[in-house]
Amino acid sequence: MMKWKVCGMRDLKNIEAVAACEPDYMGFIWVSKSPRYVGADFVIPNLPAKTKAVGVFVNESTANILALSKKAGFQVVQLHGDEGQEVIDELQAAGLLVIKAVSVGTEQDVNGLDLLPDYYLFDTKKGSQVGGTGERFDWSILEVYKLNIPYFLAGGLEEASIKEAKQLPGLYALDFNSKLELSPGLKDLAKVKDIMQNI
């Protein structure tokens, strides 16, 4: 069964409404430059048992991530910076699952992977931009991916592209963000429900 994630959540009422659709993962961004930044004191509200909370970071210290995981309440960490295997190992040793984001522009971005997270996340490369672009990359690049590490797919995903994405080898989950939004951090519930039905 295909898993799905809604990322960039921030508004408490919106979180509650989206959580009622029971996505497998819900992402919360602790990156101050992001328009979807939840803030240092944010605590994730209770989610359905099925839904895992994901803390999203860029080059944050391991100590801060571990402290926030306990304070804010997430079990999964998504890393979008230059984090290496040492950081991944420390987070996993503390009992967290790790998703390592990779910006994809060419086959080499997928072919040269040597880290061992629990999951990869493949998103669209756009210059030096860190984080999501809301744009889709050439998914045929993923045909060269040979690792036994399952991956999330992000980048301009919407209802119309779900059927095509499901055909990709090794795909674990679809990651939705900006294409579902009314404004940064606020998801259109009708679109979320459409995704739920199509998954």
PDB file of C-alpha atoms in Angstrom:
ATOM      1  CA  MET A   1       0.000   0.000   0.000  1.00  0.00           C
ATOM      2  CA  MET A   2       1.406   3.376  -1.020  1.00  0.00           C
ATOM      3  CA  LYS A   3       2.207   5.674   1.911  1.00  0.00           C
ATOM      4  CA  TRP A   4       1.688   9.432   1.820  1.00  0.00           C
ATOM      5  CA  LYS A   5       2.926  12.476   3.683  1.00  0.00           C
ATOM      6  CA  VAL A   6       1.654  16.007   4.031  1.00  0.00           C
ATOM      7  CA  CYS A   7       4.491  18.392   4.847  1.00  0.00           C
ATOM      8  CA  GLY A   8       4.753  22.007   5.938  1.00  0.00           C
ATOM      9  CA  MET A   9       1.978  21.932   8.531  1.00  0.00           C
ATOM     10  CA  ARG A  10       1.708  24.799  11.015  1.00  0.00           C
ATOM     11  CA  ASP A  11      -1.860  25.936  11.753  1.00  0.00           C
ATOM     12  CA  LEU A  12      -3.396  23.933  14.615  1.00  0.00           C
ATOM     13  CA  LYS A  13      -6.953  23.741  13.216  1.00  0.00           C
ATOM     14  CA  ASN A  14      -5.600  22.843   9.784  1.00  0.00           C
ATOM     15  CA  ILE A  15      -3.389  20.155  11.335  1.00  0.00           C
ATOM     16  CA  GLU A  16      -6.438  18.664  13.035  1.00  0.00           C
ATOM     17  CA  ALA A  17      -8.470  18.678   9.806  1.00  0.00           C
ATOM     18  CA  VAL A  18      -5.676  17.140   7.710  1.00  0.00           C
ATOM     19  CA  ALA A  19      -4.878  14.591  10.430  1.00  0.00           C
ATOM     20  CA  ALA A  20      -8.483  13.374  10.228  1.00  0.00           C
ATOM     21  CA  CYS A  21      -7.602  12.149   6.700  1.00  0.00           C
ATOM     22  CA  GLU A  22      -4.933   9.945   8.336  1.00  0.00           C
ATOM     23  CA  PRO A  23      -1.851  10.537   6.204  1.00  0.00           C
ATOM     24  CA  ASP A  24       0.949   8.138   7.113  1.00  0.00           C
ATOM     25  CA  TYR A  25       3.294  11.048   7.851  1.00  0.00           C
ATOM     26  CA  MET A  26       2.897  14.726   8.697  1.00  0.00           C
ATOM     27  CA  GLY A  27       5.861  17.088   8.399  1.00  0.00           C
ATOM     28  CA  PHE A  28       6.694  20.109  10.576  1.00  0.00           C
ATOM     29  CA  ILE A  29       9.490  22.459   9.517  1.00  0.00           C
ATOM     30  CA  TRP A  30      12.041  23.812  11.992  1.00  0.00           C
ATOM     31  CA  VAL A  31      13.927  26.003   9.511  1.00  0.00           C
ATOM     32  CA  SER A  32      13.677  29.708  10.351  1.00  0.00           C
ATOM     33  CA  LYS A  33      14.002  30.837   6.721  1.00  0.00           C
ATOM     34  CA  SER A  34      11.038  28.739   5.630  1.00  0.00           C
ATOM     35  CA  PRO A  35       7.600  30.383   5.264  1.00  0.00           C
ATOM     36  CA  ARG A  36       6.299  27.212   6.940  1.00  0.00           C
ATOM     37  CA  TYR A  37       8.556  27.485  10.007  1.00  0.00           C
ATOM     38  CA  VAL A  38       6.629  26.365  13.074  1.00  0.00           C
ATOM     39  CA  GLY A  39       8.717  28.312  15.613  1.00  0.00           C
ATOM     40  CA  ALA A  40      11.107  27.185  18.339  1.00  0.00           C
ATOM     41  CA  ASP A  41       8.379  26.541  20.923  1.00  0.00           C
ATOM     42  CA  PHE A  42       5.963  24.620  18.698  1.00  0.00           C
ATOM     43  CA  VAL A  43       4.577  21.370  20.110  1.00  0.00           C
ATOM     44  CA  ILE A  44       2.940  18.909  17.730  1.00  0.00           C
ATOM     45  CA  PRO A  45      -0.683  18.219  18.718  1.00  0.00           C
ATOM     46  CA  ASN A  46      -1.967  14.669  19.129  1.00  0.00           C
ATOM     47  CA  LEU A  47      -2.134  12.880  15.786  1.00  0.00           C
ATOM     48  CA  PRO A  48      -3.938   9.672  14.815  1.00  0.00           C
ATOM     49  CA  ALA A  49      -2.047   6.510  15.761  1.00  0.00           C
ATOM     50  CA  LYS A  50      -1.426   5.828  12.072  1.00  0.00           C
ATOM     51  CA  THR A  51       0.248   9.214  11.450  1.00  0.00           C
ATOM     52  CA  LYS A  52       3.942   9.651  12.263  1.00  0.00           C
ATOM     53  CA  ALA A  53       5.186  13.181  12.984  1.00  0.00           C
ATOM     54  CA  VAL A  54       8.280  14.297  11.053  1.00  0.00           C
ATOM     55  CA  GLY A  55      10.617  17.102  12.107  1.00  0.00           C
ATOM     56  CA  VAL A  56      12.282  18.791   9.117  1.00  0.00           C
ATOM     57  CA  PHE A  57      15.724  20.385   9.518  1.00  0.00           C
ATOM     58  CA  VAL A  58      18.616  21.906   7.568  1.00  0.00           C
ATOM     59  CA  ASN A  59      22.101  21.556   9.092  1.00  0.00           C
ATOM     60  CA  GLU A  60      20.737  21.673  12.633  1.00  0.00           C
ATOM     61  CA  SER A  61      22.852  20.318  15.498  1.00  0.00           C
ATOM     62  CA  THR A  62      22.107  16.767  16.561  1.00  0.00           C
ATOM     63  CA  ALA A  63      21.657  17.933  20.163  1.00  0.00           C
ATOM     64  CA  ASN A  64      18.963  20.420  19.143  1.00  0.00           C
ATOM     65  CA  ILE A  65      17.156  17.856  17.018  1.00  0.00           C
ATOM     66  CA  LEU A  66      17.130  15.322  19.851  1.00  0.00           C
ATOM     67  CA  ALA A  67      15.935  17.923  22.350  1.00  0.00           C
ATOM     68  CA  LEU A  68      13.160  19.060  20.020  1.00  0.00           C
ATOM     69  CA  SER A  69      12.082  15.493  19.285  1.00  0.00           C
ATOM     70  CA  LYS A  70      11.299  15.052  22.980  1.00  0.00           C
ATOM     71  CA  LYS A  71       9.840  18.508  23.531  1.00  0.00           C
ATOM     72  CA  ALA A  72       7.795  18.795  20.316  1.00  0.00           C
ATOM     73  CA  GLY A  73       6.954  15.123  19.849  1.00  0.00           C
ATOM     74  CA  PHE A  74       8.217  13.679  16.554  1.00  0.00           C
ATOM     75  CA  GLN A  75       9.575  10.212  15.813  1.00  0.00           C
ATOM     76  CA  VAL A  76      11.016  10.834  12.361  1.00  0.00           C
ATOM     77  CA  VAL A  77      13.653  13.368  11.251  1.00  0.00           C
ATOM     78  CA  GLN A  78      13.965  14.715   7.706  1.00  0.00           C
ATOM     79  CA  LEU A  79      17.368  16.207   6.857  1.00  0.00           C
ATOM     80  CA  HIS A  80      17.720  18.694   3.999  1.00  0.00           C
ATOM     81  CA  GLY A  81      21.263  19.968   4.497  1.00  0.00           C
ATOM     82  CA  ASP A  82      24.808  18.611   4.301  1.00  0.00           C
ATOM     83  CA  GLU A  83      24.326  16.089   7.086  1.00  0.00           C
ATOM     84  CA  GLY A  84      26.549  13.022   6.805  1.00  0.00           C
ATOM     85  CA  GLN A  85      26.463   9.463   8.104  1.00  0.00           C
ATOM     86  CA  GLU A  86      27.677  10.454  11.574  1.00  0.00           C
ATOM     87  CA  VAL A  87      24.582  12.616  12.135  1.00  0.00           C
ATOM     88  CA  ILE A  88      22.320   9.905  10.723  1.00  0.00           C
ATOM     89  CA  ASP A  89      23.903   7.303  13.014  1.00  0.00           C
ATOM     90  CA  GLU A  90      23.483   9.489  16.113  1.00  0.00           C
ATOM     91  CA  LEU A  91      19.825  10.141  15.386  1.00  0.00           C
ATOM     92  CA  GLN A  92      19.125   6.475  14.669  1.00  0.00           C
ATOM     93  CA  ALA A  93      20.948   5.441  17.843  1.00  0.00           C
ATOM     94  CA  ALA A  94      18.550   7.703  19.757  1.00  0.00           C
ATOM     95  CA  GLY A  95      15.601   5.789  18.301  1.00  0.00           C
ATOM     96  CA  LEU A  96      14.601   8.181  15.526  1.00  0.00           C
ATOM     97  CA  LEU A  97      13.933   7.230  11.920  1.00  0.00           C
ATOM     98  CA  VAL A  98      15.879   9.327   9.419  1.00  0.00           C
ATOM     99  CA  ILE A  99      14.801  10.575   5.987  1.00  0.00           C
ATOM    100  CA  LYS A 100      17.670  12.116   3.989  1.00  0.00           C
ATOM    101  CA  ALA A 101      16.557  14.539   1.290  1.00  0.00           C
ATOM    102  CA  VAL A 102      18.419  14.600  -2.023  1.00  0.00           C
ATOM    103  CA  SER A 103      17.979  17.254  -4.705  1.00  0.00           C
ATOM    104  CA  VAL A 104      17.750  15.520  -8.084  1.00  0.00           C
ATOM    105  CA  GLY A 105      18.718  17.071 -11.392  1.00  0.00           C
ATOM    106  CA  THR A 106      20.694  14.320 -13.142  1.00  0.00           C
ATOM    107  CA  GLU A 107      21.243  10.560 -12.860  1.00  0.00           C
ATOM    108  CA  GLN A 108      24.470  11.198 -10.945  1.00  0.00           C
ATOM    109  CA  ASP A 109      22.497  12.688  -8.054  1.00  0.00           C
ATOM    110  CA  VAL A 110      20.814   9.302  -7.613  1.00  0.00           C
ATOM    111  CA  ASN A 111      23.685   7.045  -8.701  1.00  0.00           C
ATOM    112  CA  GLY A 112      26.295   8.413  -6.299  1.00  0.00           C
ATOM    113  CA  LEU A 113      24.409   7.969  -3.025  1.00  0.00           C
ATOM    114  CA  ASP A 114      26.443   6.381  -0.245  1.00  0.00           C
ATOM    115  CA  LEU A 115      24.589   7.294   2.962  1.00  0.00           C
ATOM    116  CA  LEU A 116      22.461   4.830   4.909  1.00  0.00           C
ATOM    117  CA  PRO A 117      19.354   6.593   6.229  1.00  0.00           C
ATOM    118  CA  ASP A 118      16.102   4.727   6.806  1.00  0.00           C
ATOM    119  CA  TYR A 119      14.628   6.480   3.770  1.00  0.00           C
ATOM    120  CA  TYR A 120      15.709   8.865   1.057  1.00  0.00           C
ATOM    121  CA  LEU A 121      13.538  11.707  -0.174  1.00  0.00           C
ATOM    122  CA  PHE A 122      14.005  12.785  -3.786  1.00  0.00           C
ATOM    123  CA  ASP A 123      13.052  16.353  -4.659  1.00  0.00           C
ATOM    124  CA  THR A 124      13.742  18.756  -7.515  1.00  0.00           C
ATOM    125  CA  LYS A 125      17.150  20.436  -7.706  1.00  0.00           C
ATOM    126  CA  LYS A 126      16.958  24.177  -8.237  1.00  0.00           C
ATOM    127  CA  GLY A 127      20.271  26.020  -7.967  1.00  0.00           C
ATOM    128  CA  SER A 128      21.397  26.410  -4.378  1.00  0.00           C
ATOM    129  CA  GLN A 129      17.845  26.422  -3.011  1.00  0.00           C
ATOM    130  CA  VAL A 130      17.372  24.233   0.055  1.00  0.00           C
ATOM    131  CA  GLY A 131      14.025  22.550   0.582  1.00  0.00           C
ATOM    132  CA  GLY A 132      11.069  22.052  -1.704  1.00  0.00           C
ATOM    133  CA  THR A 133      10.628  23.818  -5.024  1.00  0.00           C
ATOM    134  CA  GLY A 134       7.050  22.851  -5.845  1.00  0.00           C
ATOM    135  CA  GLU A 135       8.373  21.683  -9.215  1.00  0.00           C
ATOM    136  CA  ARG A 136       8.710  18.211 -10.654  1.00  0.00           C
ATOM    137  CA  PHE A 137      11.968  16.683 -11.881  1.00  0.00           C
ATOM    138  CA  ASP A 138      12.370  14.060 -14.608  1.00  0.00           C
ATOM    139  CA  TRP A 139      11.193  10.914 -12.823  1.00  0.00           C
ATOM    140  CA  SER A 140      12.834   8.653 -15.421  1.00  0.00           C
ATOM    141  CA  ILE A 141      16.117   9.477 -13.618  1.00  0.00           C
ATOM    142  CA  LEU A 142      14.954   7.207 -10.784  1.00  0.00           C
ATOM    143  CA  GLU A 143      15.282   4.164 -13.037  1.00  0.00           C
ATOM    144  CA  VAL A 144      19.010   4.125 -12.172  1.00  0.00           C
ATOM    145  CA  TYR A 145      18.325   3.977  -8.405  1.00  0.00           C
ATOM    146  CA  LYS A 146      19.514   0.549  -7.209  1.00  0.00           C
ATOM    147  CA  LEU A 147      19.800   0.837  -3.414  1.00  0.00           C
ATOM    148  CA  ASN A 148      17.547  -1.187  -1.127  1.00  0.00           C
ATOM    149  CA  ILE A 149      16.587   1.955   0.789  1.00  0.00           C
ATOM    150  CA  PRO A 150      12.962   2.969   0.118  1.00  0.00           C
ATOM    151  CA  TYR A 151      12.293   6.573  -0.840  1.00  0.00           C
ATOM    152  CA  PHE A 152       9.760   9.372  -0.618  1.00  0.00           C
ATOM    153  CA  LEU A 153       9.026  11.319  -3.789  1.00  0.00           C
ATOM    154  CA  ALA A 154       8.475  15.085  -3.597  1.00  0.00           C
ATOM    155  CA  GLY A 155       8.376  18.003  -5.988  1.00  0.00           C
ATOM    156  CA  GLY A 156       5.191  19.351  -7.514  1.00  0.00           C
ATOM    157  CA  LEU A 157       3.086  16.316  -6.656  1.00  0.00           C
ATOM    158  CA  GLU A 158      -0.644  16.668  -7.174  1.00  0.00           C
ATOM    159  CA  GLU A 159      -3.659  14.439  -7.659  1.00  0.00           C
ATOM    160  CA  ALA A 160      -3.144  14.079 -11.416  1.00  0.00           C
ATOM    161  CA  SER A 161       0.383  12.644 -11.062  1.00  0.00           C
ATOM    162  CA  ILE A 162      -0.315   9.983  -8.421  1.00  0.00           C
ATOM    163  CA  LYS A 163      -1.067   7.162 -10.858  1.00  0.00           C
ATOM    164  CA  GLU A 164       2.148   7.778 -12.797  1.00  0.00           C
ATOM    165  CA  ALA A 165       4.245   8.048  -9.632  1.00  0.00           C
ATOM    166  CA  LYS A 166       2.966   4.701  -8.333  1.00  0.00           C
ATOM    167  CA  GLN A 167       4.783   2.956 -11.199  1.00  0.00           C
ATOM    168  CA  LEU A 168       8.236   4.054 -10.028  1.00  0.00           C
ATOM    169  CA  PRO A 169      10.509   1.244  -8.739  1.00  0.00           C
ATOM    170  CA  GLY A 170      11.415   1.449  -5.058  1.00  0.00           C
ATOM    171  CA  LEU A 171       8.885   4.180  -4.261  1.00  0.00           C
ATOM    172  CA  TYR A 172       7.711   4.077  -0.641  1.00  0.00           C
ATOM    173  CA  ALA A 173       5.708   7.273  -0.160  1.00  0.00           C
ATOM    174  CA  LEU A 174       4.454  10.414  -1.881  1.00  0.00           C
ATOM    175  CA  ASP A 175       5.256  13.726  -0.194  1.00  0.00           C
ATOM    176  CA  PHE A 176       2.787  16.588  -0.732  1.00  0.00           C
ATOM    177  CA  ASN A 177       3.245  20.208   0.252  1.00  0.00           C
ATOM    178  CA  SER A 178       2.812  23.390  -1.796  1.00  0.00           C
ATOM    179  CA  LYS A 179       0.440  21.966  -4.433  1.00  0.00           C
ATOM    180  CA  LEU A 180      -2.125  21.398  -1.681  1.00  0.00           C
ATOM    181  CA  GLU A 181      -1.869  24.873  -0.204  1.00  0.00           C
ATOM    182  CA  LEU A 182      -4.146  27.868   0.041  1.00  0.00           C
ATOM    183  CA  SER A 183      -1.173  29.772   1.507  1.00  0.00           C
ATOM    184  CA  PRO A 184       2.174  28.667   3.012  1.00  0.00           C
ATOM    185  CA  GLY A 185       1.441  26.195   5.799  1.00  0.00           C
ATOM    186  CA  LEU A 186      -2.330  26.117   5.178  1.00  0.00           C
ATOM    187  CA  LYS A 187      -3.605  23.093   3.249  1.00  0.00           C
ATOM    188  CA  ASP A 188      -6.776  22.963   1.145  1.00  0.00           C
ATOM    189  CA  LEU A 189      -8.785  20.213   2.824  1.00  0.00           C
ATOM    190  CA  ALA A 190     -10.684  19.352  -0.368  1.00  0.00           C
ATOM    191  CA  LYS A 191      -7.385  18.654  -2.145  1.00  0.00           C
ATOM    192  CA  VAL A 192      -6.123  16.592   0.781  1.00  0.00           C
ATOM    193  CA  LYS A 193      -9.272  14.479   0.687  1.00  0.00           C
ATOM    194  CA  ASP A 194      -8.836  13.935  -3.058  1.00  0.00           C
ATOM    195  CA  ILE A 195      -5.281  12.732  -2.436  1.00  0.00           C
ATOM    196  CA  MET A 196      -6.488  10.390   0.313  1.00  0.00           C
ATOM    197  CA  GLN A 197      -9.045   8.812  -2.012  1.00  0.00           C
ATOM    198  CA  ASN A 198      -6.559   8.466  -4.883  1.00  0.00           C
ATOM    199  CA  ILE A 199      -3.845   6.891  -2.745  1.00  0.00           C
TER     200      ILE A 199
END
